[in-house]
Amino acid sequence: RILRRMEIDVITSQIGSDGLRDCFRDPIPEIFEAANLLSYASRAHLHGDSARADALIRAADMPILGDWLDSIWLNPSKNRVGPQVLDLPPVLEKSDRHLPRDASPEIKRALVSRDGHHCRLCGLPLIRAEIRKLLNLFYPEATRWTGSKASEQHRGLQVLWLQYDHVVVHSRGGETSLENIVVTCAACNYGRDRFMMSEVGLRDPRIHPRAPYWNGWRDWDGLETLLPEGDRFFLERQA
């Protein structure tokens, strides 16, 4: 094996006294193994060892990661829990929804500066799409991303795909603002889909952010060093 299996402190999702949980499913150790493999691949690329980088990227494309992710994001309606939640904001006509729908580059940079490269709901390490696309340019076969189907995409990069998620759903009046958007992973974002946090039994990540807790979290930078210095998004470390 290119990377021997390490002991990894895995985050667990528990239902609290409020009846809510942090995320849909506990992460599996292979997620963190894939993050380490991709981190080593980034270093190999920066040192000019493209053959090693290619091999490491391929090793992070684990089918087990796809099985874990597909169970969450392919059918989000099944993630609803309990009886119908009352007092939800109404679904607005498209003409009445906040514009723009997508966060601007400035808001995205500010979000990563605030939240870092870990999901606020489950604490998984994350990589921005811009970096995935750069890897795909350098290593198109290893970093496979050939279509929109889940099976046509690199499974490690899918799981670590950084998202910008509206806490109050956009269709229910949620604004595209720093106050209403958090950094999440693909599983938590697409697994929630159009539902409010309460409808899927999740805590509000603005109030209860999930702190990362795995062996490499302090050094994880989302592979930002692959980008030119001015294009990098970094967590603003507190003194």
PDB file of C-alpha atoms in Angstrom:
ATOM      1  CA  ARG A   1       0.000   0.000   0.000  1.00  0.00           C
ATOM      2  CA  ILE A   2       1.193   3.527  -0.743  1.00  0.00           C
ATOM      3  CA  LEU A   3       0.047   4.756   2.659  1.00  0.00           C
ATOM      4  CA  ARG A   4      -0.186   2.370   5.562  1.00  0.00           C
ATOM      5  CA  ARG A   5      -3.398   2.561   7.552  1.00  0.00           C
ATOM      6  CA  MET A   6      -3.037   4.833  10.564  1.00  0.00           C
ATOM      7  CA  GLU A   7      -5.033   5.088  13.737  1.00  0.00           C
ATOM      8  CA  ILE A   8      -7.509   7.895  13.199  1.00  0.00           C
ATOM      9  CA  ASP A   9      -9.710   9.593  15.749  1.00  0.00           C
ATOM     10  CA  VAL A  10     -13.113   9.369  14.071  1.00  0.00           C
ATOM     11  CA  ILE A  11     -15.810  11.901  14.759  1.00  0.00           C
ATOM     12  CA  THR A  12     -19.068  10.399  15.978  1.00  0.00           C
ATOM     13  CA  SER A  13     -22.526  11.848  15.500  1.00  0.00           C
ATOM     14  CA  GLN A  14     -24.741  11.495  18.542  1.00  0.00           C
ATOM     15  CA  ILE A  15     -28.319  12.541  19.125  1.00  0.00           C
ATOM     16  CA  GLY A  16     -28.388  15.039  21.972  1.00  0.00           C
ATOM     17  CA  SER A  17     -31.018  15.830  24.596  1.00  0.00           C
ATOM     18  CA  ASP A  18     -32.607  18.186  22.054  1.00  0.00           C
ATOM     19  CA  GLY A  19     -33.286  15.209  19.781  1.00  0.00           C
ATOM     20  CA  LEU A  20     -31.019  16.609  17.078  1.00  0.00           C
ATOM     21  CA  ARG A  21     -27.795  15.318  15.547  1.00  0.00           C
ATOM     22  CA  ASP A  22     -24.750  16.921  13.949  1.00  0.00           C
ATOM     23  CA  CYS A  23     -24.733  15.032  10.638  1.00  0.00           C
ATOM     24  CA  PHE A  24     -26.423  12.209   8.755  1.00  0.00           C
ATOM     25  CA  ARG A  25     -23.858   9.413   9.193  1.00  0.00           C
ATOM     26  CA  ASP A  26     -20.687   8.878  11.149  1.00  0.00           C
ATOM     27  CA  PRO A  27     -17.611   9.352   8.959  1.00  0.00           C
ATOM     28  CA  ILE A  28     -15.522   6.298   8.148  1.00  0.00           C
ATOM     29  CA  PRO A  29     -11.725   6.108   8.608  1.00  0.00           C
ATOM     30  CA  GLU A  30     -11.141   5.853   4.858  1.00  0.00           C
ATOM     31  CA  ILE A  31     -12.296   9.467   4.457  1.00  0.00           C
ATOM     32  CA  PHE A  32      -9.362  10.697   6.488  1.00  0.00           C
ATOM     33  CA  GLU A  33      -7.029   8.251   4.775  1.00  0.00           C
ATOM     34  CA  ALA A  34      -8.076   9.758   1.422  1.00  0.00           C
ATOM     35  CA  ALA A  35      -7.388  13.257   2.760  1.00  0.00           C
ATOM     36  CA  ASN A  36      -3.886  12.189   3.769  1.00  0.00           C
ATOM     37  CA  LEU A  37      -3.257  10.550   0.396  1.00  0.00           C
ATOM     38  CA  LEU A  38      -4.322  13.697  -1.448  1.00  0.00           C
ATOM     39  CA  SER A  39      -2.196  15.860   0.841  1.00  0.00           C
ATOM     40  CA  TYR A  40       0.845  13.698   0.040  1.00  0.00           C
ATOM     41  CA  ALA A  41      -0.063  13.881  -3.654  1.00  0.00           C
ATOM     42  CA  SER A  42      -0.091  17.671  -3.455  1.00  0.00           C
ATOM     43  CA  ARG A  43       3.368  17.687  -1.908  1.00  0.00           C
ATOM     44  CA  ALA A  44       4.687  15.249  -4.501  1.00  0.00           C
ATOM     45  CA  HIS A  45       3.338  17.448  -7.300  1.00  0.00           C
ATOM     46  CA  LEU A  46       4.935  20.574  -5.849  1.00  0.00           C
ATOM     47  CA  HIS A  47       8.253  18.702  -5.669  1.00  0.00           C
ATOM     48  CA  GLY A  48       7.979  17.656  -9.324  1.00  0.00           C
ATOM     49  CA  ASP A  49       7.246  13.968  -8.666  1.00  0.00           C
ATOM     50  CA  SER A  50       4.241  13.635 -10.955  1.00  0.00           C
ATOM     51  CA  ALA A  51       4.358   9.823 -11.043  1.00  0.00           C
ATOM     52  CA  ARG A  52       3.993   9.589  -7.265  1.00  0.00           C
ATOM     53  CA  ALA A  53       1.314  12.291  -7.237  1.00  0.00           C
ATOM     54  CA  ASP A  54      -0.651  10.367  -9.877  1.00  0.00           C
ATOM     55  CA  ALA A  55      -0.417   7.113  -7.889  1.00  0.00           C
ATOM     56  CA  LEU A  56      -1.497   8.782  -4.653  1.00  0.00           C
ATOM     57  CA  ILE A  57      -4.499  10.454  -6.303  1.00  0.00           C
ATOM     58  CA  ARG A  58      -5.581   7.089  -7.720  1.00  0.00           C
ATOM     59  CA  ALA A  59      -5.207   5.462  -4.304  1.00  0.00           C
ATOM     60  CA  ALA A  60      -7.611   8.056  -2.819  1.00  0.00           C
ATOM     61  CA  ASP A  61     -10.326   7.021  -5.301  1.00  0.00           C
ATOM     62  CA  MET A  62     -11.805   4.353  -3.010  1.00  0.00           C
ATOM     63  CA  PRO A  63     -15.128   2.661  -3.861  1.00  0.00           C
ATOM     64  CA  ILE A  64     -15.986   2.453  -0.141  1.00  0.00           C
ATOM     65  CA  LEU A  65     -16.106   6.266  -0.042  1.00  0.00           C
ATOM     66  CA  GLY A  66     -18.677   6.244  -2.818  1.00  0.00           C
ATOM     67  CA  ASP A  67     -20.803   3.730  -0.939  1.00  0.00           C
ATOM     68  CA  TRP A  68     -20.733   5.956   2.154  1.00  0.00           C
ATOM     69  CA  LEU A  69     -21.546   9.136   0.244  1.00  0.00           C
ATOM     70  CA  ASP A  70     -24.205   7.624  -2.033  1.00  0.00           C
ATOM     71  CA  SER A  71     -26.148   6.426   1.003  1.00  0.00           C
ATOM     72  CA  ILE A  72     -26.562  10.070   2.061  1.00  0.00           C
ATOM     73  CA  TRP A  73     -26.819  12.289  -0.991  1.00  0.00           C
ATOM     74  CA  LEU A  74     -28.527  10.271  -3.747  1.00  0.00           C
ATOM     75  CA  ASN A  75     -31.973  10.220  -2.112  1.00  0.00           C
ATOM     76  CA  PRO A  76     -32.215  13.201   0.270  1.00  0.00           C
ATOM     77  CA  SER A  77     -35.928  12.723   0.948  1.00  0.00           C
ATOM     78  CA  LYS A  78     -35.115   9.666   3.073  1.00  0.00           C
ATOM     79  CA  ASN A  79     -33.098  11.868   5.420  1.00  0.00           C
ATOM     80  CA  ARG A  80     -36.239  13.501   6.780  1.00  0.00           C
ATOM     81  CA  VAL A  81     -36.987  12.378  10.322  1.00  0.00           C
ATOM     82  CA  GLY A  82     -39.990  12.276  12.611  1.00  0.00           C
ATOM     83  CA  PRO A  83     -43.381  13.928  12.110  1.00  0.00           C
ATOM     84  CA  GLN A  84     -43.952  16.997   9.981  1.00  0.00           C
ATOM     85  CA  VAL A  85     -42.202  20.031  11.435  1.00  0.00           C
ATOM     86  CA  LEU A  86     -44.499  22.956  12.128  1.00  0.00           C
ATOM     87  CA  ASP A  87     -43.926  26.704  11.752  1.00  0.00           C
ATOM     88  CA  LEU A  88     -41.596  26.406   8.747  1.00  0.00           C
ATOM     89  CA  PRO A  89     -41.103  29.465   6.553  1.00  0.00           C
ATOM     90  CA  PRO A  90     -43.095  29.125   3.315  1.00  0.00           C
ATOM     91  CA  VAL A  91     -41.553  28.244  -0.033  1.00  0.00           C
ATOM     92  CA  LEU A  92     -41.292  31.471  -2.005  1.00  0.00           C
ATOM     93  CA  GLU A  93     -41.934  32.062  -5.671  1.00  0.00           C
ATOM     94  CA  LYS A  94     -38.657  32.255  -7.570  1.00  0.00           C
ATOM     95  CA  SER A  95     -39.253  35.937  -8.266  1.00  0.00           C
ATOM     96  CA  ASP A  96     -39.420  36.615  -4.504  1.00  0.00           C
ATOM     97  CA  ARG A  97     -36.193  34.837  -3.546  1.00  0.00           C
ATOM     98  CA  HIS A  98     -33.010  36.603  -2.530  1.00  0.00           C
ATOM     99  CA  LEU A  99     -30.589  37.466  -5.327  1.00  0.00           C
ATOM    100  CA  PRO A 100     -28.002  36.364  -6.122  1.00  0.00           C
ATOM    101  CA  ARG A 101     -28.542  32.657  -5.390  1.00  0.00           C
ATOM    102  CA  ASP A 102     -24.836  31.821  -5.402  1.00  0.00           C
ATOM    103  CA  ALA A 103     -22.277  33.383  -3.118  1.00  0.00           C
ATOM    104  CA  SER A 104     -19.837  35.831  -4.689  1.00  0.00           C
ATOM    105  CA  PRO A 105     -16.087  35.078  -4.726  1.00  0.00           C
ATOM    106  CA  GLU A 106     -15.674  37.650  -1.954  1.00  0.00           C
ATOM    107  CA  ILE A 107     -18.249  35.922   0.266  1.00  0.00           C
ATOM    108  CA  LYS A 108     -16.723  32.504  -0.444  1.00  0.00           C
ATOM    109  CA  ARG A 109     -13.263  33.729   0.543  1.00  0.00           C
ATOM    110  CA  ALA A 110     -14.687  35.222   3.747  1.00  0.00           C
ATOM    111  CA  LEU A 111     -16.531  31.982   4.539  1.00  0.00           C
ATOM    112  CA  VAL A 112     -13.380  29.879   4.258  1.00  0.00           C
ATOM    113  CA  SER A 113     -11.488  32.480   6.276  1.00  0.00           C
ATOM    114  CA  ARG A 114     -14.109  32.066   9.012  1.00  0.00           C
ATOM    115  CA  ASP A 115     -14.968  28.341   8.816  1.00  0.00           C
ATOM    116  CA  GLY A 116     -11.777  26.852   7.384  1.00  0.00           C
ATOM    117  CA  HIS A 117     -11.516  23.670   5.298  1.00  0.00           C
ATOM    118  CA  HIS A 118     -13.727  21.466   7.471  1.00  0.00           C
ATOM    119  CA  CYS A 119     -17.480  20.858   7.314  1.00  0.00           C
ATOM    120  CA  ARG A 120     -19.327  22.813  10.010  1.00  0.00           C
ATOM    121  CA  LEU A 121     -21.789  19.938  10.406  1.00  0.00           C
ATOM    122  CA  CYS A 122     -19.653  16.798  10.430  1.00  0.00           C
ATOM    123  CA  GLY A 123     -16.081  18.114  10.649  1.00  0.00           C
ATOM    124  CA  LEU A 124     -14.784  16.356   7.515  1.00  0.00           C
ATOM    125  CA  PRO A 125     -11.740  17.835   5.705  1.00  0.00           C
ATOM    126  CA  LEU A 126     -12.640  19.689   2.525  1.00  0.00           C
ATOM    127  CA  ILE A 127     -11.158  20.716  -0.839  1.00  0.00           C
ATOM    128  CA  ARG A 128     -12.532  23.547  -2.981  1.00  0.00           C
ATOM    129  CA  ALA A 129     -13.771  22.784  -6.492  1.00  0.00           C
ATOM    130  CA  GLU A 130     -11.170  25.154  -7.944  1.00  0.00           C
ATOM    131  CA  ILE A 131      -8.404  22.924  -6.621  1.00  0.00           C
ATOM    132  CA  ARG A 132     -10.092  19.748  -7.841  1.00  0.00           C
ATOM    133  CA  LYS A 133     -10.307  21.262 -11.321  1.00  0.00           C
ATOM    134  CA  LEU A 134      -6.612  22.146 -11.202  1.00  0.00           C
ATOM    135  CA  LEU A 135      -5.736  18.574 -10.226  1.00  0.00           C
ATOM    136  CA  ASN A 136      -7.932  17.335 -13.054  1.00  0.00           C
ATOM    137  CA  LEU A 137      -5.978  19.542 -15.462  1.00  0.00           C
ATOM    138  CA  PHE A 138      -2.644  18.091 -14.290  1.00  0.00           C
ATOM    139  CA  TYR A 139      -3.832  14.484 -13.800  1.00  0.00           C
ATOM    140  CA  PRO A 140      -6.986  14.009 -15.914  1.00  0.00           C
ATOM    141  CA  GLU A 141      -7.079  10.208 -15.676  1.00  0.00           C
ATOM    142  CA  ALA A 142      -6.209   9.903 -11.982  1.00  0.00           C
ATOM    143  CA  THR A 143      -8.494  12.787 -10.992  1.00  0.00           C
ATOM    144  CA  ARG A 144     -11.387  11.422 -13.005  1.00  0.00           C
ATOM    145  CA  TRP A 145     -14.379  13.776 -13.212  1.00  0.00           C
ATOM    146  CA  THR A 146     -15.936  12.949 -16.544  1.00  0.00           C
ATOM    147  CA  GLY A 147     -19.634  13.554 -15.952  1.00  0.00           C
ATOM    148  CA  SER A 148     -22.403  14.473 -13.536  1.00  0.00           C
ATOM    149  CA  LYS A 149     -23.142  10.918 -12.360  1.00  0.00           C
ATOM    150  CA  ALA A 150     -21.646   9.958  -9.010  1.00  0.00           C
ATOM    151  CA  SER A 151     -19.917   6.931 -10.564  1.00  0.00           C
ATOM    152  CA  GLU A 152     -18.156   9.206 -13.078  1.00  0.00           C
ATOM    153  CA  GLN A 153     -16.339  11.191 -10.393  1.00  0.00           C
ATOM    154  CA  HIS A 154     -13.303  10.554  -8.185  1.00  0.00           C
ATOM    155  CA  ARG A 155     -14.774   9.191  -4.973  1.00  0.00           C
ATOM    156  CA  GLY A 156     -12.241  10.754  -2.630  1.00  0.00           C
ATOM    157  CA  LEU A 157     -12.659  14.198  -4.134  1.00  0.00           C
ATOM    158  CA  GLN A 158     -16.440  13.794  -4.023  1.00  0.00           C
ATOM    159  CA  VAL A 159     -16.455  13.180  -0.279  1.00  0.00           C
ATOM    160  CA  LEU A 160     -14.037  16.081   0.364  1.00  0.00           C
ATOM    161  CA  TRP A 161     -15.883  18.497  -1.950  1.00  0.00           C
ATOM    162  CA  LEU A 162     -16.273  21.873  -0.208  1.00  0.00           C
ATOM    163  CA  GLN A 163     -19.765  23.412  -0.448  1.00  0.00           C
ATOM    164  CA  TYR A 164     -21.328  26.739   0.534  1.00  0.00           C
ATOM    165  CA  ASP A 165     -24.677  25.906   2.107  1.00  0.00           C
ATOM    166  CA  HIS A 166     -27.590  28.190   3.040  1.00  0.00           C
ATOM    167  CA  VAL A 167     -28.704  27.354   6.605  1.00  0.00           C
ATOM    168  CA  VAL A 168     -32.129  28.907   6.043  1.00  0.00           C
ATOM    169  CA  VAL A 169     -32.912  27.370   2.677  1.00  0.00           C
ATOM    170  CA  HIS A 170     -32.769  29.829  -0.213  1.00  0.00           C
ATOM    171  CA  SER A 171     -36.212  28.795  -1.491  1.00  0.00           C
ATOM    172  CA  ARG A 172     -37.659  29.627   1.954  1.00  0.00           C
ATOM    173  CA  GLY A 173     -36.263  33.129   2.089  1.00  0.00           C
ATOM    174  CA  GLY A 174     -32.683  32.429   3.088  1.00  0.00           C
ATOM    175  CA  GLU A 175     -30.258  35.181   2.127  1.00  0.00           C
ATOM    176  CA  THR A 176     -26.942  34.725   0.386  1.00  0.00           C
ATOM    177  CA  SER A 177     -24.885  36.228   3.172  1.00  0.00           C
ATOM    178  CA  LEU A 178     -22.122  35.423   5.624  1.00  0.00           C
ATOM    179  CA  GLU A 179     -24.753  35.182   8.355  1.00  0.00           C
ATOM    180  CA  ASN A 180     -26.769  32.490   6.530  1.00  0.00           C
ATOM    181  CA  ILE A 181     -24.119  30.408   4.748  1.00  0.00           C
ATOM    182  CA  VAL A 182     -21.662  27.908   6.199  1.00  0.00           C
ATOM    183  CA  VAL A 183     -18.944  25.720   4.730  1.00  0.00           C
ATOM    184  CA  THR A 184     -20.113  22.097   4.480  1.00  0.00           C
ATOM    185  CA  CYS A 185     -19.257  18.864   2.699  1.00  0.00           C
ATOM    186  CA  ALA A 186     -21.206  17.401  -0.215  1.00  0.00           C
ATOM    187  CA  ALA A 187     -22.862  14.775   1.982  1.00  0.00           C
ATOM    188  CA  CYS A 188     -24.306  17.319   4.411  1.00  0.00           C
ATOM    189  CA  ASN A 189     -25.288  19.818   1.708  1.00  0.00           C
ATOM    190  CA  TYR A 190     -26.884  17.514  -0.867  1.00  0.00           C
ATOM    191  CA  GLY A 191     -28.170  15.155   1.808  1.00  0.00           C
ATOM    192  CA  ARG A 192     -30.217  18.016   3.249  1.00  0.00           C
ATOM    193  CA  ASP A 193     -31.318  19.238  -0.184  1.00  0.00           C
ATOM    194  CA  ARG A 194     -34.304  21.633   0.043  1.00  0.00           C
ATOM    195  CA  PHE A 195     -35.197  20.811   3.641  1.00  0.00           C
ATOM    196  CA  MET A 196     -34.682  22.966   6.697  1.00  0.00           C
ATOM    197  CA  MET A 197     -32.293  21.751   9.390  1.00  0.00           C
ATOM    198  CA  SER A 198     -35.183  20.871  11.698  1.00  0.00           C
ATOM    199  CA  GLU A 199     -36.838  18.720   8.997  1.00  0.00           C
ATOM    200  CA  VAL A 200     -33.818  16.428   8.824  1.00  0.00           C
ATOM    201  CA  GLY A 201     -33.074  16.528  12.534  1.00  0.00           C
ATOM    202  CA  LEU A 202     -29.822  18.500  12.320  1.00  0.00           C
ATOM    203  CA  ARG A 203     -28.505  21.139  14.695  1.00  0.00           C
ATOM    204  CA  ASP A 204     -27.923  24.659  13.406  1.00  0.00           C
ATOM    205  CA  PRO A 205     -24.190  24.658  12.521  1.00  0.00           C
ATOM    206  CA  ARG A 206     -23.965  28.400  13.149  1.00  0.00           C
ATOM    207  CA  ILE A 207     -24.752  27.785  16.808  1.00  0.00           C
ATOM    208  CA  HIS A 208     -23.265  24.288  17.174  1.00  0.00           C
ATOM    209  CA  PRO A 209     -20.345  23.992  14.737  1.00  0.00           C
ATOM    210  CA  ARG A 210     -18.639  20.601  14.677  1.00  0.00           C
ATOM    211  CA  ALA A 211     -14.971  20.949  15.575  1.00  0.00           C
ATOM    212  CA  PRO A 212     -12.658  18.734  13.477  1.00  0.00           C
ATOM    213  CA  TYR A 213     -11.028  15.949  15.420  1.00  0.00           C
ATOM    214  CA  TRP A 214      -8.747  13.712  13.355  1.00  0.00           C
ATOM    215  CA  ASN A 215      -5.006  13.247  13.451  1.00  0.00           C
ATOM    216  CA  GLY A 216      -4.226  15.616  10.583  1.00  0.00           C
ATOM    217  CA  TRP A 217      -6.744  18.385  11.143  1.00  0.00           C
ATOM    218  CA  ARG A 218      -4.321  21.016  12.433  1.00  0.00           C
ATOM    219  CA  ASP A 219      -2.176  20.808   9.305  1.00  0.00           C
ATOM    220  CA  TRP A 220      -5.002  20.442   6.788  1.00  0.00           C
ATOM    221  CA  ASP A 221      -5.127  23.391   4.354  1.00  0.00           C
ATOM    222  CA  GLY A 222      -7.441  21.980   1.697  1.00  0.00           C
ATOM    223  CA  LEU A 223      -4.485  21.647  -0.749  1.00  0.00           C
ATOM    224  CA  GLU A 224      -4.554  25.418  -1.213  1.00  0.00           C
ATOM    225  CA  THR A 225      -0.773  25.500  -1.822  1.00  0.00           C
ATOM    226  CA  LEU A 226      -1.420  24.057  -5.295  1.00  0.00           C
ATOM    227  CA  LEU A 227      -2.842  27.443  -6.299  1.00  0.00           C
ATOM    228  CA  PRO A 228      -0.954  30.681  -6.954  1.00  0.00           C
ATOM    229  CA  GLU A 229      -0.547  32.564  -3.687  1.00  0.00           C
ATOM    230  CA  GLY A 230      -3.129  35.238  -4.493  1.00  0.00           C
ATOM    231  CA  ASP A 231      -5.819  32.625  -5.261  1.00  0.00           C
ATOM    232  CA  ARG A 232      -5.509  30.692  -2.009  1.00  0.00           C
ATOM    233  CA  PHE A 233      -8.270  30.656   0.630  1.00  0.00           C
ATOM    234  CA  PHE A 234      -6.995  30.223   4.186  1.00  0.00           C
ATOM    235  CA  LEU A 235      -8.564  29.985   7.610  1.00  0.00           C
ATOM    236  CA  GLU A 236      -7.910  33.114   9.635  1.00  0.00           C
ATOM    237  CA  ARG A 237      -6.110  31.702  12.649  1.00  0.00           C
ATOM    238  CA  GLN A 238      -6.934  33.259  15.984  1.00  0.00           C
ATOM    239  CA  ALA A 239      -3.934  34.531  17.944  1.00  0.00           C
TER     240      ALA A 239
END
